[in-house]
Coordinates of N, CA and C in Angstrom, one line a residue:
X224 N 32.8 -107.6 -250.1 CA 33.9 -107.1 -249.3 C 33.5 -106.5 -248.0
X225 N 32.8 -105.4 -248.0 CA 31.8 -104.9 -247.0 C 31.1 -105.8 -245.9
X226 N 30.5 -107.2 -246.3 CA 29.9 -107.6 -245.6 C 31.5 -109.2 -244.4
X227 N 32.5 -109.1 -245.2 CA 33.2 -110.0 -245.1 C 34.0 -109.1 -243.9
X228 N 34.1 -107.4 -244.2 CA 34.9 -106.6 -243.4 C 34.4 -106.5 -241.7
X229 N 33.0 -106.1 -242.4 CA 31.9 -105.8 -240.8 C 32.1 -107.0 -239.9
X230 N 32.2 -108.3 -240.4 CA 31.9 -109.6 -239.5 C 33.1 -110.2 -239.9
X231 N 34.2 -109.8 -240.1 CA 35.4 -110.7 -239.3 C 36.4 -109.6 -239.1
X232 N 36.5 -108.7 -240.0 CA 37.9 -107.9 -239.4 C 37.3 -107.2 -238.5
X233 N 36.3 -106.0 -238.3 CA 36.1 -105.3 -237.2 C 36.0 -105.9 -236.3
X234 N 35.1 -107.0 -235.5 CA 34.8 -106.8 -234.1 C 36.3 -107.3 -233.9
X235 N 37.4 -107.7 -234.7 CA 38.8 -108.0 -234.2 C 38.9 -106.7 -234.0
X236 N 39.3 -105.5 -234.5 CA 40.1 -104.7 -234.4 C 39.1 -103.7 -233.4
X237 N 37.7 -103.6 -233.4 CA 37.1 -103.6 -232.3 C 37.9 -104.0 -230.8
X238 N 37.7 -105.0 -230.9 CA 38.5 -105.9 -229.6 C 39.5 -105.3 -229.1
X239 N 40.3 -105.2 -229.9 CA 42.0 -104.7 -229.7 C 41.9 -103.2 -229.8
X240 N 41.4 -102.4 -230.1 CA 41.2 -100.7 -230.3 C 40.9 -100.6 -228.4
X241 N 39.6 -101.3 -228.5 CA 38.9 -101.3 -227.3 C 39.6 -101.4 -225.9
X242 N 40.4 -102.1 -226.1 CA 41.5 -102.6 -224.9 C 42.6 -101.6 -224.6
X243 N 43.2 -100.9 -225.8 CA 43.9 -100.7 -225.2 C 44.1 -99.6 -224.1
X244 N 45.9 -98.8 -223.6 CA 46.0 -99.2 -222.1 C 45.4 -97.2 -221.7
X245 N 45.7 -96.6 -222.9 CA 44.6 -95.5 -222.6 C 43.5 -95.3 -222.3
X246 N 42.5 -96.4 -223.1 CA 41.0 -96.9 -222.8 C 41.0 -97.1 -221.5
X247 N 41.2 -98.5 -221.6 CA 41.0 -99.0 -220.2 C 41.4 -98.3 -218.8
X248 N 42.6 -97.5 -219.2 CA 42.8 -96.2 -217.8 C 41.3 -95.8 -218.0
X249 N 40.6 -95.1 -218.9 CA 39.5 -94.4 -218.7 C 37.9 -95.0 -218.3
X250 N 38.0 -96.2 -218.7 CA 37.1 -97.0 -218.2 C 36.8 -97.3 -216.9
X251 N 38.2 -97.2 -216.4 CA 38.2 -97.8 -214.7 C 37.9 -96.4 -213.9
X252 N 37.9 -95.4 -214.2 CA 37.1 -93.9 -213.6 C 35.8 -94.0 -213.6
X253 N 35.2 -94.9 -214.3 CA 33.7 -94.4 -214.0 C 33.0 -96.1 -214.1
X254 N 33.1 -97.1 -214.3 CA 32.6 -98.0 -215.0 C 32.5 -98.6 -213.5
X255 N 33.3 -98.3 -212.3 CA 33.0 -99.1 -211.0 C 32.3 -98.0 -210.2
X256 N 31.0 -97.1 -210.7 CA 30.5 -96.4 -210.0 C 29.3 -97.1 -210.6
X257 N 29.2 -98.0 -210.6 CA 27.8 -98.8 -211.4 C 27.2 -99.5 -210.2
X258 N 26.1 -99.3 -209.8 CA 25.4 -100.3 -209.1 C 23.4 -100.4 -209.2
X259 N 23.3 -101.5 -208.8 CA 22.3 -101.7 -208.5 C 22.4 -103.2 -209.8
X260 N 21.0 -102.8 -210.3 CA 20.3 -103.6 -211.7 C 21.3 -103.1 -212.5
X261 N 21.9 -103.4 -213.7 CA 23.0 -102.8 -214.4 C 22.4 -103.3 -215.8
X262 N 22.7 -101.9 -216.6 CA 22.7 -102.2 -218.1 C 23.7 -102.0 -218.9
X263 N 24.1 -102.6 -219.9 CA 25.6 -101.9 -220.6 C 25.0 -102.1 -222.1
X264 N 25.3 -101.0 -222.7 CA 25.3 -100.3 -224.0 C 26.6 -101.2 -224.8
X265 N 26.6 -101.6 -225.6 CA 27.8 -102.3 -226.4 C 28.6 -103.3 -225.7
X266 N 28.0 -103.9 -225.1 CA 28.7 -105.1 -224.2 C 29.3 -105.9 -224.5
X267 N 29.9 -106.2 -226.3 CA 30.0 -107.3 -226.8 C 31.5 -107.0 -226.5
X268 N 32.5 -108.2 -226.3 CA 33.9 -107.6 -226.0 C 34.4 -107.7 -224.7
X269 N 33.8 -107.4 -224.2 CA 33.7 -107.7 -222.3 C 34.8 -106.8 -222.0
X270 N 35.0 -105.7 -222.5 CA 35.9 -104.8 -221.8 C 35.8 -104.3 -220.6
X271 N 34.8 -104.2 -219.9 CA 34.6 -103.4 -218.9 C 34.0 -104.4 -218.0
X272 N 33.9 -105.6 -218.2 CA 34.1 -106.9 -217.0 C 35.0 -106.8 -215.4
X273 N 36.4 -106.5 -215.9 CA 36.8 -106.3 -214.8 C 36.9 -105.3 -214.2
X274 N 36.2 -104.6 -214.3 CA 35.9 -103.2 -213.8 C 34.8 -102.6 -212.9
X275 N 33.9 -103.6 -212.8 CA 32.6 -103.6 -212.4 C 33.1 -104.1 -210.7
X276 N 32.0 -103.1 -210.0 CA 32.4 -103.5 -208.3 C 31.2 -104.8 -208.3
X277 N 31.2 -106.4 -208.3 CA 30.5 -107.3 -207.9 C 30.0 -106.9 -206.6
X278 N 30.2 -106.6 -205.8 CA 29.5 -106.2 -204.8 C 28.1 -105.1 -204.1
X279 N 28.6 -104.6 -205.3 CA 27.2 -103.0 -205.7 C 26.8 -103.5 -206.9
X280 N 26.8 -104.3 -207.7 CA 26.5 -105.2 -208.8 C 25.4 -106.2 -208.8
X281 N 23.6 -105.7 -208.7 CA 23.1 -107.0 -208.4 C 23.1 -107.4 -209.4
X282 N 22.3 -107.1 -210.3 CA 22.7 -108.2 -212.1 C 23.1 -107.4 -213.1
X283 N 23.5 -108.0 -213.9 CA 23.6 -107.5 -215.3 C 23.9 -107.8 -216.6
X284 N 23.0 -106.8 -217.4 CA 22.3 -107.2 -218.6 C 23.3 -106.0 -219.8
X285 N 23.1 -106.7 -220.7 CA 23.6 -105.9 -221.6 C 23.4 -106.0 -223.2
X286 N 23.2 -105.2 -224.3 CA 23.1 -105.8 -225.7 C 24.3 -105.0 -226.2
X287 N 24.6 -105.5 -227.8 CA 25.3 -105.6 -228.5 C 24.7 -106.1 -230.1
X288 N 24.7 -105.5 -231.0 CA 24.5 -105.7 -232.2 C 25.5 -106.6 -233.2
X289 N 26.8 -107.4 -232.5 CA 27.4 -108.2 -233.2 C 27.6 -109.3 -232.7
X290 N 27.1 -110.6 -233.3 CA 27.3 -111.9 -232.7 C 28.4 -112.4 -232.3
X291 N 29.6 -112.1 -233.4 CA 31.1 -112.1 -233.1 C 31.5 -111.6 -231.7
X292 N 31.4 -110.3 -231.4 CA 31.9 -109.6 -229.7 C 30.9 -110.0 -228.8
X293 N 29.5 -110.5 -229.2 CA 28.6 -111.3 -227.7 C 29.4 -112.7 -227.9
X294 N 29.8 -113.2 -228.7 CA 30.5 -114.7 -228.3 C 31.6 -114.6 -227.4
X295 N 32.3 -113.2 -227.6 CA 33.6 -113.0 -227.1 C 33.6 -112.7 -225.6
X296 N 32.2 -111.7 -225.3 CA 31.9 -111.6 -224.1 C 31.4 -112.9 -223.5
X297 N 30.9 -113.4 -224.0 CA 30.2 -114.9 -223.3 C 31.1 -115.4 -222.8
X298 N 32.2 -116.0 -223.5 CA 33.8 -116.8 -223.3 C 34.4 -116.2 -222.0
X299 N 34.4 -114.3 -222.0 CA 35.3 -114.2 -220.5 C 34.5 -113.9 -219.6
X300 N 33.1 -114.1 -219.7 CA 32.2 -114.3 -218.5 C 32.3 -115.8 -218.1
X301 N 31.8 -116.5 -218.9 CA 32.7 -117.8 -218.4 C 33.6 -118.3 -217.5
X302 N 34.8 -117.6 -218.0 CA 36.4 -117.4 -217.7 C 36.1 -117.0 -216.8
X303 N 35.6 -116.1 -216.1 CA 35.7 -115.0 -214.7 C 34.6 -115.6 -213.9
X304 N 33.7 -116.4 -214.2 CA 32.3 -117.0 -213.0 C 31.7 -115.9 -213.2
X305 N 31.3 -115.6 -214.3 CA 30.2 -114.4 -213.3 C 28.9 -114.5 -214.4
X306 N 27.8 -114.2 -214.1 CA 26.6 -114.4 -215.0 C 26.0 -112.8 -215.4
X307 N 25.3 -112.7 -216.7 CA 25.2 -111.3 -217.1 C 24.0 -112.0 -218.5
X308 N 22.9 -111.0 -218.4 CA 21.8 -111.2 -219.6 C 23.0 -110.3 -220.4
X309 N 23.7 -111.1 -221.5 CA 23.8 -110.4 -222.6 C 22.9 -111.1 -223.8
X310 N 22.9 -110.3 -224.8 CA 21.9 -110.5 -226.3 C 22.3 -109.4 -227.0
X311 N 21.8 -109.8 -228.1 CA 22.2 -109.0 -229.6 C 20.9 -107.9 -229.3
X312 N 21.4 -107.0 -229.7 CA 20.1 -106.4 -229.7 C 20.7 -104.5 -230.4
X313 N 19.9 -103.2 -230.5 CA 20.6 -102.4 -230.5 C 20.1 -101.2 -229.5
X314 N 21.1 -100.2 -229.0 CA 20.7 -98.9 -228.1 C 19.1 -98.2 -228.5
X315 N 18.9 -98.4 -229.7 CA 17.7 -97.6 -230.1 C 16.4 -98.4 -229.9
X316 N 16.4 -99.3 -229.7 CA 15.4 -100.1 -229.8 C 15.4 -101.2 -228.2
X317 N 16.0 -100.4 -226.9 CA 16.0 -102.0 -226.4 C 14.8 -102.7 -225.5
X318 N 15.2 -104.0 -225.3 CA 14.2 -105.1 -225.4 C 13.9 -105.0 -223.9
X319 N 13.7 -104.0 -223.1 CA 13.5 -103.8 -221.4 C 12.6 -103.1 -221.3
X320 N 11.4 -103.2 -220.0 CA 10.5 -102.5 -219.9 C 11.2 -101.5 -219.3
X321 N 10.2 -100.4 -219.3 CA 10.5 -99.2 -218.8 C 10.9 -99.2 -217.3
X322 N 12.0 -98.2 -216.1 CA 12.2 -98.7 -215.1 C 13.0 -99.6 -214.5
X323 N 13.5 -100.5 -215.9 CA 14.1 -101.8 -215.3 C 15.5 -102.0 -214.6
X324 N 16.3 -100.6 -214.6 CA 18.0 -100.6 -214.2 C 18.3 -99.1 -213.5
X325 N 18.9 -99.5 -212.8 CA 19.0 -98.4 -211.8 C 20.1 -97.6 -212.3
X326 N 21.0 -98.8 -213.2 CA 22.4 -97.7 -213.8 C 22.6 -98.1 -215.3
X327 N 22.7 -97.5 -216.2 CA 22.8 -97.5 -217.3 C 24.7 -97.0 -218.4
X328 N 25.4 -98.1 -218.7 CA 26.9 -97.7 -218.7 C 27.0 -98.0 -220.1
X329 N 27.5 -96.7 -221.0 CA 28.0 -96.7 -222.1 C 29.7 -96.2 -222.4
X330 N 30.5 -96.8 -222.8 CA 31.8 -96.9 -222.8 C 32.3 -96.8 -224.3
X331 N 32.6 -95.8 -224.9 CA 32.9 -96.3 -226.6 C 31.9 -96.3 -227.2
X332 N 30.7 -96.3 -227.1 CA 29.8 -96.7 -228.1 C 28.8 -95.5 -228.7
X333 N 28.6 -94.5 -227.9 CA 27.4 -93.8 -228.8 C 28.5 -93.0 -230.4
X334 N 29.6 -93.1 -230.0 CA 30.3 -93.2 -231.2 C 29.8 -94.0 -232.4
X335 N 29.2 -94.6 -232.7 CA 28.8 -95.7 -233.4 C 27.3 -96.5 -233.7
X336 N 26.3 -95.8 -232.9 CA 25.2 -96.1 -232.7 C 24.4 -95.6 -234.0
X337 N 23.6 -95.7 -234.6 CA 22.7 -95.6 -235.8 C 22.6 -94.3 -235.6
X338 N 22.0 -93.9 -234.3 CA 21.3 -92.7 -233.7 C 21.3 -92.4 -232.1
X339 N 22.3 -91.8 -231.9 CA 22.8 -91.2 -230.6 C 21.3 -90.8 -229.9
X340 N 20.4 -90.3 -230.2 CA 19.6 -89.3 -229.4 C 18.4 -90.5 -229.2
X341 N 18.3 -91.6 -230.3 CA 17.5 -92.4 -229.7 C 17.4 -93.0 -228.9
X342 N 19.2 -93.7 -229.1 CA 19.5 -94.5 -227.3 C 20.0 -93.6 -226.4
X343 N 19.8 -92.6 -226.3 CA 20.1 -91.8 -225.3 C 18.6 -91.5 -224.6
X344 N 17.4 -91.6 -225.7 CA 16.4 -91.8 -225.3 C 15.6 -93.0 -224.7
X345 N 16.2 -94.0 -225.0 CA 16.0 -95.1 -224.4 C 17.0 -95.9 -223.4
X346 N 18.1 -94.9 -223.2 CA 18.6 -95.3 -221.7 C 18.1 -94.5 -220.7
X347 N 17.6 -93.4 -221.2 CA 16.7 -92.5 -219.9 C 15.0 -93.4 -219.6
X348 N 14.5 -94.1 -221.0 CA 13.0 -94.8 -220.7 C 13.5 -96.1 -219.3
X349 N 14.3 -96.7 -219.8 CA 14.8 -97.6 -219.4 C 15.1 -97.7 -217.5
X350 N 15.3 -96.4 -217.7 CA 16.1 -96.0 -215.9 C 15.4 -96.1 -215.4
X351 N 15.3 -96.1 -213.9 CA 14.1 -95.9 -212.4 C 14.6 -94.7 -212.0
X352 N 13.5 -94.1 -211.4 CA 13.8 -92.7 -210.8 C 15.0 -92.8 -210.2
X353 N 15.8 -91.5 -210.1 CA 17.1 -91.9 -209.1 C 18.1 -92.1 -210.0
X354 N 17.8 -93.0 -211.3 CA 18.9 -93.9 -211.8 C 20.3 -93.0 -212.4
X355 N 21.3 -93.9 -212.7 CA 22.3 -92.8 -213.7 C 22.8 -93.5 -214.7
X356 N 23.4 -92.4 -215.7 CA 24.1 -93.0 -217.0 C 25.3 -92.8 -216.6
X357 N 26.1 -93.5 -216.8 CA 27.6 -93.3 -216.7 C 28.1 -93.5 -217.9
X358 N 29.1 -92.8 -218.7 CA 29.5 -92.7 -219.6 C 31.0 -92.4 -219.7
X359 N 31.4 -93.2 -221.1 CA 33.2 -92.9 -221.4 C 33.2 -92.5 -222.7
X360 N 32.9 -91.7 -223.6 CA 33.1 -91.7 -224.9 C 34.0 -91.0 -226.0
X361 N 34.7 -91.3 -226.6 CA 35.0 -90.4 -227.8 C 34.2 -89.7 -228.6
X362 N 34.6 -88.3 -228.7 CA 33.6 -87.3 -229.6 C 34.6 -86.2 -230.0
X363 N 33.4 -85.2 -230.5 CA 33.5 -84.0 -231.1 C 35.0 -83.3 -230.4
X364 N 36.6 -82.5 -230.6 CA 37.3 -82.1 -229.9 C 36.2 -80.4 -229.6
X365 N 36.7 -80.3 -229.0 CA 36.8 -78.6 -228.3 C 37.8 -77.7 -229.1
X366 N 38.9 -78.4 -229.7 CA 39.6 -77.3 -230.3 C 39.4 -77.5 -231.9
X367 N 39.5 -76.2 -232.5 CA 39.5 -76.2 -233.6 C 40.5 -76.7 -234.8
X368 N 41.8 -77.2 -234.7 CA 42.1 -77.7 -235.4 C 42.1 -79.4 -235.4
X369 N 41.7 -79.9 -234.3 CA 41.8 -81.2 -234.4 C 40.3 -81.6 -235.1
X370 N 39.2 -80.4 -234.6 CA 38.1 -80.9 -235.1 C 37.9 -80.6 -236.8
X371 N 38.6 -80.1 -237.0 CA 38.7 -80.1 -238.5 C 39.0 -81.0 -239.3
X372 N 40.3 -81.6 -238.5 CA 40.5 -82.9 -239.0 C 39.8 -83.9 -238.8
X373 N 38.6 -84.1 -237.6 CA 37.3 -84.8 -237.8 C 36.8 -84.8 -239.1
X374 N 36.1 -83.8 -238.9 CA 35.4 -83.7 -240.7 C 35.8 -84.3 -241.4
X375 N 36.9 -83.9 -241.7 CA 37.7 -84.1 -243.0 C 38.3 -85.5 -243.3
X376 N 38.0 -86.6 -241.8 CA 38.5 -87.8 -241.7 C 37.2 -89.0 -241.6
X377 N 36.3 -88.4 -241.4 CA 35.1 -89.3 -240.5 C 34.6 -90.0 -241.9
X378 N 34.3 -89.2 -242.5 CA 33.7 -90.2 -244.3 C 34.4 -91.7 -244.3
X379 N 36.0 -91.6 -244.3 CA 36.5 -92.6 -244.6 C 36.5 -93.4 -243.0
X380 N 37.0 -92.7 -242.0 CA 36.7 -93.7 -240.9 C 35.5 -94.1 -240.6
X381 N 34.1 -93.6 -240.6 CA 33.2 -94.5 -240.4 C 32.9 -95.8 -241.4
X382 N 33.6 -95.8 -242.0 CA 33.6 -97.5 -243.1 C 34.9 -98.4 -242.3
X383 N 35.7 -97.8 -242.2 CA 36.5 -98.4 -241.9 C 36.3 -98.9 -240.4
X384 N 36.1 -98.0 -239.2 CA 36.2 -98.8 -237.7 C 34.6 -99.0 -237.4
X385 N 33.9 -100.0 -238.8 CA 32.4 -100.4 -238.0 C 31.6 -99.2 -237.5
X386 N 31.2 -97.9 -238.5 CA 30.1 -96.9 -238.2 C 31.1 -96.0 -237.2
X387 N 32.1 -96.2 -237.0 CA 32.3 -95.5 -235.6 C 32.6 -94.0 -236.4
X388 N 31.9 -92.8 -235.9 CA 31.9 -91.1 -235.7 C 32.6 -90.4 -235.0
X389 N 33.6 -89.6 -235.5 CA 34.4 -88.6 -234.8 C 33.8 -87.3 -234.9
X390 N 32.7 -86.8 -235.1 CA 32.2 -85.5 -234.7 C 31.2 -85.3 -234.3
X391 N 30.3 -86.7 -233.2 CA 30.2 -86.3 -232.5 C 30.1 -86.1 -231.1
X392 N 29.1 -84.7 -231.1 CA 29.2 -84.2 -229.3 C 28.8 -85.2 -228.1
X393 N 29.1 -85.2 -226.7 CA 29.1 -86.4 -226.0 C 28.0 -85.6 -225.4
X394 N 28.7 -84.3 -224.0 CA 28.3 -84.5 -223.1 C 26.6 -83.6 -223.7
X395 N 26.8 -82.9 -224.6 CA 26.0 -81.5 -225.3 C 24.5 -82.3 -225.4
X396 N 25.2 -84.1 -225.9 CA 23.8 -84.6 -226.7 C 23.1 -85.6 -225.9
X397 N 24.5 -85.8 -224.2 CA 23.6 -86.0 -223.2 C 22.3 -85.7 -222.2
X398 N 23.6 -84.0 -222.1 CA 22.2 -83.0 -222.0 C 20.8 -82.8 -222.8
X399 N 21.2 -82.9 -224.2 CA 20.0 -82.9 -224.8 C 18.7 -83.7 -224.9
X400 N 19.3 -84.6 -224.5 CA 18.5 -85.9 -223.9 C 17.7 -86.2 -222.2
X401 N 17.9 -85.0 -222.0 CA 17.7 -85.2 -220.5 C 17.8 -85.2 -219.4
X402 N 19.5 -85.3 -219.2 CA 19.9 -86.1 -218.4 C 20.6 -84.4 -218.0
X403 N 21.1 -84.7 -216.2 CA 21.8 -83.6 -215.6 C 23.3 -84.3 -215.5
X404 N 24.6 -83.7 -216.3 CA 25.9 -84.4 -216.0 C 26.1 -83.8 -214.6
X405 N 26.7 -84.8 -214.0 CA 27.8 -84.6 -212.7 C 29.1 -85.1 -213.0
X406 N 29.8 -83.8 -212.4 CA 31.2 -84.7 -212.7 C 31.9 -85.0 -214.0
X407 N 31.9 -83.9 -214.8 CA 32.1 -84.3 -216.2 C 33.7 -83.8 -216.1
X408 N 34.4 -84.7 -216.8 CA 35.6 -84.5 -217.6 C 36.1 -84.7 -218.9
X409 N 36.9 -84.4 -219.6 CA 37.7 -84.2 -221.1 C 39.1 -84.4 -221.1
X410 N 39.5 -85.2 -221.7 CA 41.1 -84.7 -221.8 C 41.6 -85.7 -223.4
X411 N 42.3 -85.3 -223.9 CA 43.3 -86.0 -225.2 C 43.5 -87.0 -224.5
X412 N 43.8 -88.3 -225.3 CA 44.3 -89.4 -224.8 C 45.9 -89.5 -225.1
X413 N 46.9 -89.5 -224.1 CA 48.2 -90.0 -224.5 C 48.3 -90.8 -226.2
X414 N 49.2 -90.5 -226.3 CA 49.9 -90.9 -227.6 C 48.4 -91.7 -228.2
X415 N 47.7 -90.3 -228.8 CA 46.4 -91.0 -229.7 C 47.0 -89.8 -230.3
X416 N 46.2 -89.6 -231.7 CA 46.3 -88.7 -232.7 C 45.3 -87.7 -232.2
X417 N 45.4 -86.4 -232.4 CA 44.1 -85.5 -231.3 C 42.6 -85.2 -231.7
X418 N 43.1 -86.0 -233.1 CA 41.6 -85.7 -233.8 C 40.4 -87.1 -233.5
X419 N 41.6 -88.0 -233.0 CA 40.8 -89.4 -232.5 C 40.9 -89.4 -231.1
X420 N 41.7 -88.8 -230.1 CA 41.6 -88.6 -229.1 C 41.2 -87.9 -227.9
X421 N 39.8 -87.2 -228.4 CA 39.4 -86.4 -227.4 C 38.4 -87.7 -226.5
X422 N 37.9 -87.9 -225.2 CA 37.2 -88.4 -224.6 C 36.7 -87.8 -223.2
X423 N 35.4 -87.8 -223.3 CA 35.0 -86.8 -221.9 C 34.4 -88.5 -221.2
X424 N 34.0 -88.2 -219.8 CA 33.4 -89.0 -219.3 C 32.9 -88.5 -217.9
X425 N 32.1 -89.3 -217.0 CA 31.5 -88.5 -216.1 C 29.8 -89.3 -215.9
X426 N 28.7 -88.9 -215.1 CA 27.9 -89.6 -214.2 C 26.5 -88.2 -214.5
X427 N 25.4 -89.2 -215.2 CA 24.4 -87.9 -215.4 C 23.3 -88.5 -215.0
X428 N 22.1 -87.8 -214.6 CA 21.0 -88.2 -214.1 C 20.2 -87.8 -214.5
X429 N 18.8 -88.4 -214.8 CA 17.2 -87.7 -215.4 C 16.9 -86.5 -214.6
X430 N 16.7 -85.4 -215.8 CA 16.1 -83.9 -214.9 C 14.5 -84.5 -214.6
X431 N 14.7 -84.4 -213.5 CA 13.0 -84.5 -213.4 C 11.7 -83.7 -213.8

């Protein structure tokens, strides 16, 4: 049942979670501040396709750990003309030499990664001096009763939305990783429940 859930129902409800019109408001704040060589963290889905400035855009690459959402991304790269290295692959382990992307874009996803602190360590190996992470993510709330209701919900939600974690910290485990935030924001998402709706986002750079 588990293996029939992960590879047909999630990356659907993936897909459709991902889209919708609160996301995508938040995606479009930071996701066209991307330039140069470009990498994207969870790419499979092609959510954040139209969002990218083609013009400050010289390539871009991205992995994704489900064949299902890279097929789906393939289809509206297609659909839109535009060319992008995507591949299966995961945040903690990726397949780039060191230096290789000037901007590194995670949207949704360290929510869900095996291990937050590894790909956070290997989107900092990955960068060129200079470079930045740009990020959109759900995490940990700030206030105390919605985060309680994390706890007390995450056992059963990470089976159910594909690994995805509601406690935890975004910007805390950014910083812990390295990186200097600029520009960081928080807010509840409209008509989300508060314990699934907190999301910060914002633009961080390697401390040198």
């Amino acid at each position: 049942m588990n293996g029939f859930w992960d590879k047909h129902v999630v990356p659907r409800l993936i897909g459709c979670a991902c889209r919708q019109p609160a996301i995508m408001k938040d995606r479009a704040k930071i996701v066209p501040r991307a330039s140069g060589d470009v990498l994207e963290l969870g790419c499979g889905g092609a959510a954040n396709l139209s969002f990218y400035d083609w013009y400050k855009v010289r390539s871009l690459s991205g992995i994704d750990p489900s064949a299902e959402l890279l097929e789906r991304a393939q289809a509206e790269l297609a659909h839109a003309g535009r060319k992008a290295n995507f591949a299966i692959g995961v945040a903690e382990a990726l397949p780039f030499a060191s230096g290789s992307f000037d901007t590194v874009v995670t949207t949704f996803t360290l929510c869900s990664v095996q291990d937050p602190a590894a790909a956070l360590s290997e989107a900092k190996r990955v960068l060129r001096p200079g470079g930045k992470l740009l990020f959109v993510e759900h995490g940990q709330a700030p206030d105390a009763a919605p985060a309680k209701w994390q706890t007390r919900i995450e056992p059963a939600w990470k089976h159910i939305a594909g690994g995805c974690h509601l406690t935890r910290p975004v910007t805390q485990a950014i910083s812990a990783a390295g990186f200097a935030t600029e520009g960081l924001h928080g807010h509840y998402m409209k008509r989300t429940p508060r314990w699934l709706g907190w999301v910060e986002w914002g633009e961080a750079r390697v401390v040198s």
